[in-house]
Each structure stands twice: as structure tokens, then as C-alpha cells.
mmCIF file of N, CA and C and ligand atoms in Angstrom:
data_model
loop_
_atom_site.group_PDB
_atom_site.id
_atom_site.type_symbol
_atom_site.label_atom_id
_atom_site.label_comp_id
_atom_site.label_asym_id
_atom_site.label_seq_id
_atom_site.Cartn_x
_atom_site.Cartn_y
_atom_site.Cartn_z
ATOM 1 N N UNK A 1 -44.715 -30.841 30.652
ATOM 2 C CA UNK A 1 -44.312 -29.955 31.741
ATOM 3 C C UNK A 1 -45.532 -29.461 32.516
ATOM 4 N N UNK A 2 -45.319 -29.059 33.750
ATOM 5 C CA UNK A 2 -46.420 -28.506 34.538
ATOM 6 C C UNK A 2 -46.789 -27.131 33.986
ATOM 7 N N UNK A 3 -48.054 -26.828 34.080
ATOM 8 C CA UNK A 3 -48.511 -25.534 33.579
ATOM 9 C C UNK A 3 -47.959 -24.397 34.437
ATOM 10 N N UNK A 4 -47.690 -23.253 33.808
ATOM 11 C CA UNK A 4 -47.191 -22.096 34.555
ATOM 12 C C UNK A 4 -48.169 -20.926 34.391
ATOM 13 N N UNK A 5 -47.844 -19.851 35.049
ATOM 14 C CA UNK A 5 -48.655 -18.631 34.952
ATOM 15 C C UNK A 5 -48.685 -18.118 33.510
ATOM 16 N N UNK A 6 -47.657 -18.439 32.720
ATOM 17 C CA UNK A 6 -47.639 -17.974 31.328
ATOM 18 C C UNK A 6 -48.716 -18.677 30.496
ATOM 19 N N UNK A 7 -49.056 -19.927 30.835
ATOM 20 C CA UNK A 7 -50.155 -20.602 30.133
ATOM 21 C C UNK A 7 -51.459 -19.862 30.404
ATOM 22 N N UNK A 8 -51.612 -19.404 31.620
ATOM 23 C CA UNK A 8 -52.841 -18.682 31.976
ATOM 24 C C UNK A 8 -52.876 -17.316 31.279
ATOM 25 N N UNK A 9 -51.735 -16.696 31.119
ATOM 26 C CA UNK A 9 -51.669 -15.438 30.354
ATOM 27 C C UNK A 9 -52.031 -15.710 28.890
ATOM 28 N N UNK A 10 -51.485 -16.801 28.328
ATOM 29 C CA UNK A 10 -51.769 -17.147 26.922
ATOM 30 C C UNK A 10 -53.261 -17.395 26.707
ATOM 31 N N UNK A 11 -53.917 -17.979 27.707
ATOM 32 C CA UNK A 11 -55.362 -18.261 27.570
ATOM 33 C C UNK A 11 -56.221 -17.041 27.895
ATOM 34 N N UNK A 12 -55.575 -15.962 28.329
ATOM 35 C CA UNK A 12 -56.313 -14.739 28.646
ATOM 36 C C UNK A 12 -56.965 -14.774 30.018
ATOM 37 N N UNK A 13 -56.565 -15.726 30.851
ATOM 38 C CA UNK A 13 -57.163 -15.833 32.197
ATOM 39 C C UNK A 13 -56.535 -14.855 33.175
ATOM 40 N N UNK A 14 -55.296 -14.438 32.840
ATOM 41 C CA UNK A 14 -54.587 -13.449 33.656
ATOM 42 C C UNK A 14 -54.236 -12.299 32.725
ATOM 43 N N UNK A 15 -54.486 -11.069 33.153
ATOM 44 C CA UNK A 15 -54.212 -9.934 32.256
ATOM 45 C C UNK A 15 -52.723 -9.714 32.051
ATOM 46 N N UNK A 16 -52.395 -9.148 30.911
ATOM 47 C CA UNK A 16 -51.009 -8.754 30.649
ATOM 48 C C UNK A 16 -51.059 -7.579 29.680
ATOM 49 N N UNK A 17 -49.918 -6.933 29.531
ATOM 50 C CA UNK A 17 -49.802 -5.877 28.526
ATOM 51 C C UNK A 17 -49.141 -6.491 27.297
ATOM 52 N N UNK A 18 -49.979 -6.991 26.361
ATOM 53 C CA UNK A 18 -49.492 -7.681 25.168
ATOM 54 C C UNK A 18 -48.876 -6.692 24.193
ATOM 55 N N UNK A 19 -47.745 -7.059 23.616
ATOM 56 C CA UNK A 19 -47.136 -6.205 22.590
ATOM 57 C C UNK A 19 -47.058 -6.889 21.238
ATOM 58 N N UNK A 20 -47.137 -8.227 21.207
ATOM 59 C CA UNK A 20 -46.992 -8.942 19.926
ATOM 60 C C UNK A 20 -47.620 -10.324 20.046
ATOM 61 N N UNK A 21 -48.191 -10.793 18.933
ATOM 62 C CA UNK A 21 -48.693 -12.163 18.903
ATOM 63 C C UNK A 21 -48.704 -12.667 17.469
ATOM 64 N N UNK A 22 -48.261 -13.909 17.274
ATOM 65 C CA UNK A 22 -48.492 -14.596 16.001
ATOM 66 C C UNK A 22 -48.889 -16.028 16.318
ATOM 67 N N UNK A 23 -48.848 -16.876 15.320
ATOM 68 C CA UNK A 23 -49.333 -18.246 15.482
ATOM 69 C C UNK A 23 -48.587 -19.015 16.579
ATOM 70 N N UNK A 24 -47.283 -18.720 16.728
ATOM 71 C CA UNK A 24 -46.451 -19.491 17.659
ATOM 72 C C UNK A 24 -45.803 -18.692 18.775
ATOM 73 N N UNK A 25 -45.871 -17.370 18.684
ATOM 74 C CA UNK A 25 -45.110 -16.499 19.587
ATOM 75 C C UNK A 25 -46.020 -15.475 20.243
ATOM 76 N N UNK A 26 -45.718 -15.136 21.495
ATOM 77 C CA UNK A 26 -46.487 -14.138 22.236
ATOM 78 C C UNK A 26 -45.487 -13.289 23.013
ATOM 79 N N UNK A 27 -45.750 -11.988 23.115
ATOM 80 C CA UNK A 27 -44.846 -11.103 23.861
ATOM 81 C C UNK A 27 -45.652 -10.103 24.667
ATOM 82 N N UNK A 28 -45.142 -9.809 25.869
ATOM 83 C CA UNK A 28 -45.869 -8.923 26.782
ATOM 84 C C UNK A 28 -44.871 -8.272 27.731
ATOM 85 N N UNK A 29 -45.304 -7.181 28.370
ATOM 86 C CA UNK A 29 -44.408 -6.469 29.281
ATOM 87 C C UNK A 29 -44.203 -7.263 30.561
ATOM 88 N N UNK A 30 -42.948 -7.269 31.040
ATOM 89 C CA UNK A 30 -42.645 -7.910 32.322
ATOM 90 C C UNK A 30 -43.322 -7.119 33.446
ATOM 91 N N UNK A 31 -43.899 -7.859 34.394
ATOM 92 C CA UNK A 31 -44.666 -7.218 35.471
ATOM 93 C C UNK A 31 -43.760 -6.493 36.471
ATOM 94 N N UNK A 32 -42.487 -6.883 36.514
ATOM 95 C CA UNK A 32 -41.510 -6.221 37.398
ATOM 96 C C UNK A 32 -40.303 -5.780 36.574
ATOM 97 N N UNK A 33 -40.497 -4.780 35.739
ATOM 98 C CA UNK A 33 -39.433 -4.400 34.790
ATOM 99 C C UNK A 33 -38.191 -3.877 35.482
ATOM 100 N N UNK A 34 -37.019 -4.292 34.973
ATOM 101 C CA UNK A 34 -35.793 -3.707 35.526
ATOM 102 C C UNK A 34 -35.374 -2.468 34.733
ATOM 103 N N UNK A 35 -36.064 -2.220 33.642
ATOM 104 C CA UNK A 35 -35.920 -0.964 32.888
ATOM 105 C C UNK A 35 -37.215 -0.771 32.110
ATOM 106 N N UNK A 36 -37.570 0.471 31.783
ATOM 107 C CA UNK A 36 -38.781 0.689 30.986
ATOM 108 C C UNK A 36 -38.691 -0.064 29.654
ATOM 109 N N UNK A 37 -39.771 -0.759 29.300
ATOM 110 C CA UNK A 37 -39.803 -1.514 28.053
ATOM 111 C C UNK A 37 -39.392 -2.973 28.209
ATOM 112 N N UNK A 38 -39.009 -3.382 29.408
ATOM 113 C CA UNK A 38 -38.629 -4.785 29.681
ATOM 114 C C UNK A 38 -39.776 -5.703 29.224
ATOM 115 N N UNK A 39 -39.473 -6.516 28.226
ATOM 116 C CA UNK A 39 -40.497 -7.316 27.544
ATOM 117 C C UNK A 39 -40.133 -8.793 27.583
ATOM 118 N N UNK A 40 -41.141 -9.648 27.699
ATOM 119 C CA UNK A 40 -40.937 -11.103 27.659
ATOM 120 C C UNK A 40 -41.489 -11.640 26.347
ATOM 121 N N UNK A 41 -40.706 -12.490 25.695
ATOM 122 C CA UNK A 41 -41.120 -13.120 24.429
ATOM 123 C C UNK A 41 -41.134 -14.623 24.659
ATOM 124 N N UNK A 42 -42.288 -15.242 24.429
ATOM 125 C CA UNK A 42 -42.426 -16.670 24.753
ATOM 126 C C UNK A 42 -42.993 -17.450 23.562
ATOM 127 N N UNK A 43 -42.651 -18.749 23.499
ATOM 128 C CA UNK A 43 -43.364 -19.592 22.527
ATOM 129 C C UNK A 43 -44.738 -19.909 23.101
ATOM 130 N N UNK A 44 -45.718 -20.087 22.229
ATOM 131 C CA UNK A 44 -47.029 -20.515 22.729
ATOM 132 C C UNK A 44 -46.971 -21.959 23.217
ATOM 133 N N UNK A 45 -46.038 -22.727 22.665
ATOM 134 C CA UNK A 45 -45.856 -24.111 23.115
ATOM 135 C C UNK A 45 -45.379 -24.106 24.570
ATOM 136 N N UNK A 46 -45.932 -25.031 25.358
ATOM 137 C CA UNK A 46 -45.536 -25.133 26.771
ATOM 138 C C UNK A 46 -44.265 -25.966 26.866
ATOM 139 N N UNK A 47 -43.131 -25.275 26.825
ATOM 140 C CA UNK A 47 -41.821 -25.927 26.868
ATOM 141 C C UNK A 47 -41.013 -25.269 27.982
ATOM 142 N N UNK A 48 -40.350 -26.106 28.782
ATOM 143 C CA UNK A 48 -39.685 -25.592 29.982
ATOM 144 C C UNK A 48 -38.411 -24.813 29.670
ATOM 145 N N UNK A 49 -37.519 -25.402 28.857
ATOM 146 C CA UNK A 49 -36.219 -24.773 28.616
ATOM 147 C C UNK A 49 -35.897 -24.769 27.111
ATOM 148 N N UNK A 50 -35.009 -23.884 26.746
ATOM 149 C CA UNK A 50 -34.724 -23.618 25.320
ATOM 150 C C UNK A 50 -34.275 -24.868 24.566
ATOM 151 N N UNK A 51 -33.497 -25.720 25.237
ATOM 152 C CA UNK A 51 -32.950 -26.913 24.576
ATOM 153 C C UNK A 51 -34.042 -27.909 24.184
ATOM 154 N N UNK A 52 -35.234 -27.750 24.743
ATOM 155 C CA UNK A 52 -36.328 -28.689 24.466
ATOM 156 C C UNK A 52 -37.279 -28.178 23.383
ATOM 157 N N UNK A 53 -36.984 -27.001 22.858
ATOM 158 C CA UNK A 53 -37.893 -26.371 21.892
ATOM 159 C C UNK A 53 -37.844 -27.059 20.519
ATOM 160 N N UNK A 54 -38.991 -27.268 19.902
ATOM 161 C CA UNK A 54 -39.061 -27.814 18.539
ATOM 162 C C UNK A 54 -38.538 -26.774 17.547
ATOM 163 N N UNK A 55 -38.001 -27.269 16.426
ATOM 164 C CA UNK A 55 -37.415 -26.369 15.427
ATOM 165 C C UNK A 55 -38.396 -25.291 14.941
ATOM 166 N N UNK A 56 -39.650 -25.680 14.720
ATOM 167 C CA UNK A 56 -40.626 -24.710 14.197
ATOM 168 C C UNK A 56 -40.865 -23.567 15.183
ATOM 169 N N UNK A 57 -40.939 -23.898 16.469
ATOM 170 C CA UNK A 57 -41.134 -22.850 17.479
ATOM 171 C C UNK A 57 -39.865 -22.006 17.623
ATOM 172 N N UNK A 58 -38.707 -22.663 17.535
ATOM 173 C CA UNK A 58 -37.431 -21.935 17.617
ATOM 174 C C UNK A 58 -37.304 -20.962 16.444
ATOM 175 N N UNK A 59 -37.688 -21.427 15.272
ATOM 176 C CA UNK A 59 -37.599 -20.567 14.088
ATOM 177 C C UNK A 59 -38.539 -19.366 14.221
ATOM 178 N N UNK A 60 -39.740 -19.626 14.723
ATOM 179 C CA UNK A 60 -40.708 -18.535 14.879
ATOM 180 C C UNK A 60 -40.198 -17.506 15.888
ATOM 181 N N UNK A 61 -39.592 -17.987 16.974
ATOM 182 C CA UNK A 61 -39.033 -17.070 17.971
ATOM 183 C C UNK A 61 -37.869 -16.280 17.370
ATOM 184 N N UNK A 62 -37.026 -16.961 16.613
ATOM 185 C CA UNK A 62 -35.872 -16.301 15.999
ATOM 186 C C UNK A 62 -36.285 -15.212 15.021
ATOM 187 N N UNK A 63 -37.417 -15.439 14.366
ATOM 188 C CA UNK A 63 -37.923 -14.445 13.411
ATOM 189 C C UNK A 63 -38.519 -13.244 14.140
ATOM 190 N N UNK A 64 -39.246 -13.529 15.222
ATOM 191 C CA UNK A 64 -39.974 -12.457 15.911
ATOM 192 C C UNK A 64 -39.070 -11.618 16.819
ATOM 193 N N UNK A 65 -38.081 -12.259 17.437
ATOM 194 C CA UNK A 65 -37.284 -11.559 18.462
ATOM 195 C C UNK A 65 -36.658 -10.248 17.965
ATOM 196 N N UNK A 66 -35.920 -10.259 16.848
ATOM 197 C CA UNK A 66 -35.315 -8.989 16.425
ATOM 198 C C UNK A 66 -36.349 -7.914 16.097
ATOM 199 N N UNK A 67 -37.471 -8.331 15.542
ATOM 200 C CA UNK A 67 -38.529 -7.356 15.241
ATOM 201 C C UNK A 67 -39.052 -6.722 16.520
ATOM 202 N N UNK A 68 -39.265 -7.547 17.540
ATOM 203 C CA UNK A 68 -39.778 -7.017 18.816
ATOM 204 C C UNK A 68 -38.714 -6.140 19.466
ATOM 205 N N UNK A 69 -37.443 -6.560 19.375
ATOM 206 C CA UNK A 69 -36.356 -5.721 19.913
ATOM 207 C C UNK A 69 -36.394 -4.339 19.268
ATOM 208 N N UNK A 70 -36.518 -4.301 17.951
ATOM 209 C CA UNK A 70 -36.532 -2.997 17.251
ATOM 210 C C UNK A 70 -37.686 -2.132 17.739
ATOM 211 N N UNK A 71 -38.849 -2.758 17.950
ATOM 212 C CA UNK A 71 -40.021 -1.998 18.396
ATOM 213 C C UNK A 71 -39.822 -1.477 19.819
ATOM 214 N N UNK A 72 -39.237 -2.309 20.686
ATOM 215 C CA UNK A 72 -38.992 -1.889 22.074
ATOM 216 C C UNK A 72 -38.015 -0.710 22.086
ATOM 217 N N UNK A 73 -36.953 -0.816 21.291
ATOM 218 C CA UNK A 73 -35.961 0.269 21.251
ATOM 219 C C UNK A 73 -36.590 1.556 20.730
ATOM 220 N N UNK A 74 -37.372 1.444 19.665
ATOM 221 C CA UNK A 74 -37.989 2.643 19.088
ATOM 222 C C UNK A 74 -38.969 3.269 20.072
ATOM 223 N N UNK A 75 -39.716 2.433 20.789
ATOM 224 C CA UNK A 75 -40.734 2.954 21.706
ATOM 225 C C UNK A 75 -40.126 3.565 22.955
ATOM 226 N N UNK A 76 -38.950 3.074 23.356
ATOM 227 C CA UNK A 76 -38.334 3.570 24.593
ATOM 228 C C UNK A 76 -37.235 4.589 24.307
ATOM 229 N N UNK A 77 -36.918 4.791 23.038
ATOM 230 C CA UNK A 77 -35.884 5.771 22.700
ATOM 231 C C UNK A 77 -34.500 5.323 23.144
ATOM 232 N N UNK A 78 -34.272 4.011 23.136
ATOM 233 C CA UNK A 78 -32.974 3.482 23.557
ATOM 234 C C UNK A 78 -32.291 2.811 22.364
ATOM 235 N N UNK A 79 -30.988 2.586 22.512
ATOM 236 C CA UNK A 79 -30.242 1.898 21.448
ATOM 237 C C UNK A 79 -29.530 0.657 21.973
ATOM 238 N N UNK A 80 -29.248 0.630 23.271
ATOM 239 C CA UNK A 80 -28.510 -0.501 23.852
ATOM 240 C C UNK A 80 -29.479 -1.396 24.618
ATOM 241 N N UNK A 81 -29.248 -2.696 24.561
ATOM 242 C CA UNK A 81 -30.172 -3.612 25.237
ATOM 243 C C UNK A 81 -29.523 -4.983 25.397
ATOM 244 N N UNK A 82 -30.080 -5.757 26.318
ATOM 245 C CA UNK A 82 -29.679 -7.149 26.494
ATOM 246 C C UNK A 82 -30.862 -8.056 26.215
ATOM 247 N N UNK A 83 -30.556 -9.253 25.694
ATOM 248 C CA UNK A 83 -31.552 -10.328 25.594
ATOM 249 C C UNK A 83 -31.074 -11.447 26.506
ATOM 250 N N UNK A 84 -31.932 -11.844 27.432
ATOM 251 C CA UNK A 84 -31.560 -12.828 28.455
ATOM 252 C C UNK A 84 -32.565 -13.968 28.420
ATOM 253 N N UNK A 85 -32.065 -15.194 28.581
ATOM 254 C CA UNK A 85 -32.961 -16.359 28.586
ATOM 255 C C UNK A 85 -32.411 -17.357 29.595
ATOM 256 N N UNK A 86 -33.075 -17.481 30.736
ATOM 257 C CA UNK A 86 -32.598 -18.339 31.829
ATOM 258 C C UNK A 86 -33.174 -19.745 31.684
ATOM 259 N N UNK A 87 -32.357 -20.741 32.000
ATOM 260 C CA UNK A 87 -32.795 -22.138 31.905
ATOM 261 C C UNK A 87 -32.407 -22.886 33.173
ATOM 262 N N UNK A 88 -33.413 -23.264 33.958
ATOM 263 C CA UNK A 88 -33.143 -24.027 35.181
ATOM 264 C C UNK A 88 -32.958 -23.120 36.389
ATOM 265 N N UNK A 89 -33.324 -23.672 37.565
ATOM 266 C CA UNK A 89 -33.233 -22.883 38.804
ATOM 267 C C UNK A 89 -31.818 -22.367 39.056
ATOM 268 N N UNK A 90 -30.827 -23.225 38.749
ATOM 269 C CA UNK A 90 -29.434 -22.834 38.980
ATOM 270 C C UNK A 90 -29.003 -21.675 38.098
ATOM 271 N N UNK A 91 -29.770 -21.417 37.053
ATOM 272 C CA UNK A 91 -29.470 -20.304 36.137
ATOM 273 C C UNK A 91 -30.548 -19.224 36.243
ATOM 274 N N UNK A 92 -31.201 -19.188 37.420
ATOM 275 C CA UNK A 92 -32.147 -18.098 37.739
ATOM 276 C C UNK A 92 -33.475 -18.157 37.007
ATOM 277 N N UNK A 93 -33.853 -19.313 36.464
ATOM 278 C CA UNK A 93 -35.173 -19.398 35.833
ATOM 279 C C UNK A 93 -36.227 -19.589 36.929
ATOM 280 N N UNK A 94 -37.165 -18.661 36.999
ATOM 281 C CA UNK A 94 -38.225 -18.731 38.017
ATOM 282 C C UNK A 94 -39.499 -19.344 37.449
ATOM 283 N N UNK A 95 -39.764 -19.115 36.166
ATOM 284 C CA UNK A 95 -40.997 -19.600 35.541
ATOM 285 C C UNK A 95 -40.634 -20.616 34.468
ATOM 286 N N UNK A 96 -41.180 -21.827 34.613
ATOM 287 C CA UNK A 96 -40.758 -22.957 33.776
ATOM 288 C C UNK A 96 -41.471 -22.986 32.425
ATOM 289 N N UNK A 97 -41.388 -21.898 31.730
ATOM 290 C CA UNK A 97 -41.892 -21.780 30.353
ATOM 291 C C UNK A 97 -40.889 -20.881 29.651
ATOM 292 N N UNK A 98 -40.291 -21.381 28.571
ATOM 293 C CA UNK A 98 -39.238 -20.616 27.873
ATOM 294 C C UNK A 98 -39.648 -19.156 27.694
ATOM 295 N N UNK A 99 -38.753 -18.256 28.069
ATOM 296 C CA UNK A 99 -39.038 -16.832 27.835
ATOM 297 C C UNK A 99 -37.739 -16.062 27.664
ATOM 298 N N UNK A 100 -37.740 -15.224 26.645
ATOM 299 C CA UNK A 100 -36.623 -14.309 26.411
ATOM 300 C C UNK A 100 -36.980 -12.954 27.004
ATOM 301 N N UNK A 101 -36.060 -12.417 27.803
ATOM 302 C CA UNK A 101 -36.213 -11.049 28.305
ATOM 303 C C UNK A 101 -35.550 -10.107 27.308
ATOM 304 N N UNK A 102 -36.265 -9.072 26.879
ATOM 305 C CA UNK A 102 -35.636 -7.966 26.145
ATOM 306 C C UNK A 102 -35.542 -6.817 27.139
ATOM 307 N N UNK A 103 -34.315 -6.391 27.421
ATOM 308 C CA UNK A 103 -34.108 -5.401 28.490
ATOM 309 C C UNK A 103 -33.317 -4.212 27.943
ATOM 310 N N UNK A 104 -34.006 -3.103 27.692
ATOM 311 C CA UNK A 104 -33.287 -1.910 27.238
ATOM 312 C C UNK A 104 -32.355 -1.397 28.335
ATOM 313 N N UNK A 105 -31.277 -0.753 27.928
ATOM 314 C CA UNK A 105 -30.422 -0.051 28.897
ATOM 315 C C UNK A 105 -30.844 1.408 28.877
ATOM 316 N N UNK A 106 -31.499 1.820 29.968
ATOM 317 C CA UNK A 106 -32.037 3.177 30.033
ATOM 318 C C UNK A 106 -30.909 4.195 30.215
ATOM 319 N N UNK A 107 -31.209 5.442 29.850
ATOM 320 C CA UNK A 107 -30.203 6.508 29.951
ATOM 321 C C UNK A 107 -29.725 6.682 31.385
ATOM 322 N N UNK A 108 -30.610 6.387 32.351
ATOM 323 C CA UNK A 108 -30.223 6.547 33.762
ATOM 324 C C UNK A 108 -29.487 5.319 34.304
ATOM 325 N N UNK A 109 -29.193 4.346 33.435
ATOM 326 C CA UNK A 109 -28.409 3.182 33.862
ATOM 327 C C UNK A 109 -29.240 1.950 34.192
ATOM 328 N N UNK A 110 -30.576 2.104 34.303
ATOM 329 C CA UNK A 110 -31.382 0.919 34.590
ATOM 330 C C UNK A 110 -31.236 -0.097 33.467
ATOM 331 N N UNK A 111 -31.200 -1.356 33.823
ATOM 332 C CA UNK A 111 -31.037 -2.420 32.835
ATOM 333 C C UNK A 111 -30.430 -3.635 33.495
ATOM 334 N N UNK A 112 -29.973 -4.573 32.672
ATOM 335 C CA UNK A 112 -29.440 -5.827 33.198
ATOM 336 C C UNK A 112 -28.051 -5.622 33.786
ATOM 337 N N UNK A 113 -27.848 -6.144 34.986
ATOM 338 C CA UNK A 113 -26.532 -6.112 35.628
ATOM 339 C C UNK A 113 -26.049 -7.544 35.798
ATOM 340 N N UNK A 114 -24.895 -7.857 35.291
ATOM 341 C CA UNK A 114 -24.362 -9.214 35.442
ATOM 342 C C UNK A 114 -22.928 -9.141 35.925
ATOM 343 N N UNK A 115 -22.543 -10.152 36.709
ATOM 344 C CA UNK A 115 -21.143 -10.247 37.120
ATOM 345 C C UNK A 115 -20.488 -11.260 36.181
ATOM 346 N N UNK A 116 -19.607 -10.810 35.333
ATOM 347 C CA UNK A 116 -18.977 -11.650 34.302
ATOM 348 C C UNK A 116 -17.569 -11.977 34.784
ATOM 349 N N UNK A 117 -17.300 -13.246 35.023
ATOM 350 C CA UNK A 117 -15.995 -13.639 35.553
ATOM 351 C C UNK A 117 -15.250 -14.458 34.498
ATOM 352 N N UNK A 118 -14.509 -13.811 33.615
ATOM 353 C CA UNK A 118 -13.875 -14.536 32.515
ATOM 354 C C UNK A 118 -12.794 -15.499 33.001
ATOM 355 N N UNK A 119 -12.780 -16.695 32.409
ATOM 356 C CA UNK A 119 -11.723 -17.667 32.682
ATOM 357 C C UNK A 119 -10.742 -17.661 31.528
ATOM 358 N N UNK A 120 -9.970 -18.748 31.422
ATOM 359 C CA UNK A 120 -9.013 -18.846 30.316
ATOM 360 C C UNK A 120 -9.294 -20.154 29.590
ATOM 361 N N UNK A 121 -9.375 -20.097 28.277
ATOM 362 C CA UNK A 121 -9.632 -21.298 27.484
ATOM 363 C C UNK A 121 -8.305 -22.019 27.240
ATOM 364 N N UNK A 122 -8.121 -23.164 27.902
ATOM 365 C CA UNK A 122 -6.885 -23.943 27.735
ATOM 366 C C UNK A 122 -6.990 -24.778 26.459
ATOM 367 N N UNK A 123 -5.902 -24.872 25.724
ATOM 368 C CA UNK A 123 -5.931 -25.488 24.391
ATOM 369 C C UNK A 123 -6.422 -26.939 24.416
ATOM 370 N N UNK A 124 -5.913 -27.748 25.342
ATOM 371 C CA UNK A 124 -6.298 -29.176 25.373
ATOM 372 C C UNK A 124 -7.772 -29.332 25.703
ATOM 373 N N UNK A 125 -8.188 -28.584 26.714
ATOM 374 C CA UNK A 125 -9.588 -28.660 27.138
ATOM 375 C C UNK A 125 -10.503 -28.170 26.006
ATOM 376 N N UNK A 126 -10.095 -27.083 25.343
ATOM 377 C CA UNK A 126 -10.904 -26.523 24.258
ATOM 378 C C UNK A 126 -11.048 -27.530 23.118
ATOM 379 N N UNK A 127 -9.955 -28.198 22.775
ATOM 380 C CA UNK A 127 -9.982 -29.165 21.679
ATOM 381 C C UNK A 127 -10.957 -30.297 22.007
ATOM 382 N N UNK A 128 -10.876 -30.797 23.239
ATOM 383 C CA UNK A 128 -11.744 -31.906 23.649
ATOM 384 C C UNK A 128 -13.202 -31.462 23.693
ATOM 385 N N UNK A 129 -13.436 -30.283 24.234
ATOM 386 C CA UNK A 129 -14.818 -29.787 24.345
ATOM 387 C C UNK A 129 -15.435 -29.539 22.976
ATOM 388 N N UNK A 130 -14.691 -28.871 22.104
ATOM 389 C CA UNK A 130 -15.214 -28.579 20.757
ATOM 390 C C UNK A 130 -15.523 -29.876 20.018
ATOM 391 N N UNK A 131 -14.658 -30.879 20.169
ATOM 392 C CA UNK A 131 -14.891 -32.168 19.510
ATOM 393 C C UNK A 131 -16.140 -32.837 20.082
ATOM 394 N N UNK A 132 -16.294 -32.791 21.411
ATOM 395 C CA UNK A 132 -17.450 -33.445 22.045
ATOM 396 C C UNK A 132 -18.748 -32.763 21.638
ATOM 397 N N UNK A 133 -18.737 -31.443 21.615
ATOM 398 C CA UNK A 133 -19.972 -30.711 21.262
ATOM 399 C C UNK A 133 -20.328 -30.945 19.799
ATOM 400 N N UNK A 134 -19.332 -30.862 18.921
ATOM 401 C CA UNK A 134 -19.660 -31.043 17.495
ATOM 402 C C UNK A 134 -20.097 -32.473 17.215
ATOM 403 N N UNK A 135 -19.563 -33.439 17.974
ATOM 404 C CA UNK A 135 -20.015 -34.829 17.810
ATOM 405 C C UNK A 135 -21.494 -34.952 18.207
ATOM 406 N N UNK A 136 -21.872 -34.274 19.308
ATOM 407 C CA UNK A 136 -23.275 -34.319 19.760
ATOM 408 C C UNK A 136 -24.215 -33.666 18.748
ATOM 409 N N UNK A 137 -23.654 -32.746 17.944
ATOM 410 C CA UNK A 137 -24.486 -32.056 16.949
ATOM 411 C C UNK A 137 -24.682 -32.868 15.672
ATOM 412 N N UNK A 138 -23.947 -33.964 15.531
ATOM 413 C CA UNK A 138 -24.113 -34.806 14.343
ATOM 414 C C UNK A 138 -25.432 -35.560 14.432
ATOM 415 N N UNK A 139 -26.073 -35.710 13.288
ATOM 416 C CA UNK A 139 -27.249 -36.577 13.228
ATOM 417 C C UNK A 139 -28.495 -36.045 13.847
HETATM 418 P P1 AMP B 1 -37.059 -15.696 34.980
HETATM 419 O O1 AMP B 1 -36.340 -15.433 36.264
HETATM 420 O O2 AMP B 1 -36.139 -15.614 33.792
HETATM 421 O O3 AMP B 1 -37.859 -16.985 35.030
HETATM 422 O O4 AMP B 1 -38.070 -14.480 34.796
HETATM 423 C C1 AMP B 1 -39.436 -14.547 35.059
HETATM 424 C C2 AMP B 1 -39.994 -13.178 34.780
HETATM 425 O O5 AMP B 1 -41.393 -13.272 34.687
HETATM 426 C C3 AMP B 1 -39.690 -12.130 35.863
HETATM 427 O O6 AMP B 1 -38.959 -11.043 35.290
HETATM 428 C C4 AMP B 1 -41.063 -11.702 36.364
HETATM 429 O O7 AMP B 1 -41.131 -10.342 36.677
HETATM 430 C C5 AMP B 1 -41.954 -12.057 35.173
HETATM 431 N N1 AMP B 1 -43.344 -12.292 35.510
HETATM 432 C C6 AMP B 1 -43.824 -13.114 36.461
HETATM 433 N N2 AMP B 1 -45.185 -13.092 36.472
HETATM 434 C C7 AMP B 1 -45.548 -12.236 35.484
HETATM 435 C C8 AMP B 1 -46.809 -11.771 34.984
HETATM 436 N N3 AMP B 1 -47.972 -12.185 35.511
HETATM 437 N N4 AMP B 1 -46.809 -10.877 33.960
HETATM 438 C C9 AMP B 1 -45.635 -10.449 33.427
HETATM 439 N N5 AMP B 1 -44.427 -10.855 33.850
HETATM 440 C C10 AMP B 1 -44.378 -11.735 34.866
#
């Protein structure tokens, strides 16, 4: 993948407010927070989207994310929060390096706003989709 600004942050060429680092994971404050404590958690591996992540990096992120969430909540005095991870331009990904947003919901209402338009799961379509997805997960 092409290098992004996050590679430059990882190399220390661009400053950031670091909150966590281990062998595979790095976390820092978002430069344009939508709520206080808005934090980005990234793999050190240069991977564009979540589906392309190696198991070892995915496991490291899975281990670190809840710990970082707890620290963000404790530091901001909040209890409610969203974790967001965009993949692809059509899904609002601006920076092509996997990153999870941890976004506290502040007492004044600041936080993630989404328009959720629920559909209806039709039985035939659901059966076909579940079968297709589970088949892709084999092997
Ligand atoms: P996304 O739309 O999911 O790709 O989000 C990219 C995020 O990266 C945005 O929330 C930006 O505010 C954030 N961002 C961009 N440049 C920097 C930077 N230099 N330091 C911290 N956060 C950044």
C-alpha cells in the first residue's frame, strides 16, 4: 500500500499525542476530535483495510483496544462510547491505514452521530447470505 501520514507518525517524523504503544499497536489522539478523548488505535503494519490484516496484528489490536477504551473512559470521566473503523472511500475512510476510532460520548452530547436506516431481513435472502458467508469462512 502507499504510505500514509500515519507511517510518518509511527516513525516520529510528525508529532502526535501518543497514548499507547506496544510491539504491534500504536494509539494517539485524533487531531480533530469530535469529543474529548477521541483516540485512534492503529496497527504498526501498513495495511489499508481491516480485511487485509494478518492474524497476529488483528490479535494484538483486539487485545489492546478494550484496554485503551477503559483508559480513555477513565481519563475523560465518561461511560458511553463508540468504536468506529472505516474501510474504503465509500465508507468514509480518509486515511488508508487501518485505524479504530474510540469516541467517548461527552455529557454535552458531543460524540459520534450516525444515521441508522434499518431494513428487514427476509428469510430467503438471509438463508442464502448466511450460507455464502459461512462457505467463504471455510478453509
Ligand atoms: P477516517 O475518516 O476514518 O479515515 O479518519 C481519519 C482520522 O484521522 C480523522 O478523524 C482525522 O482527524 C485523523 N487525523 C488525520 N491526520 C491526523 C494527524 N496528523 N494526527 C492525528 N489524527 C489525524
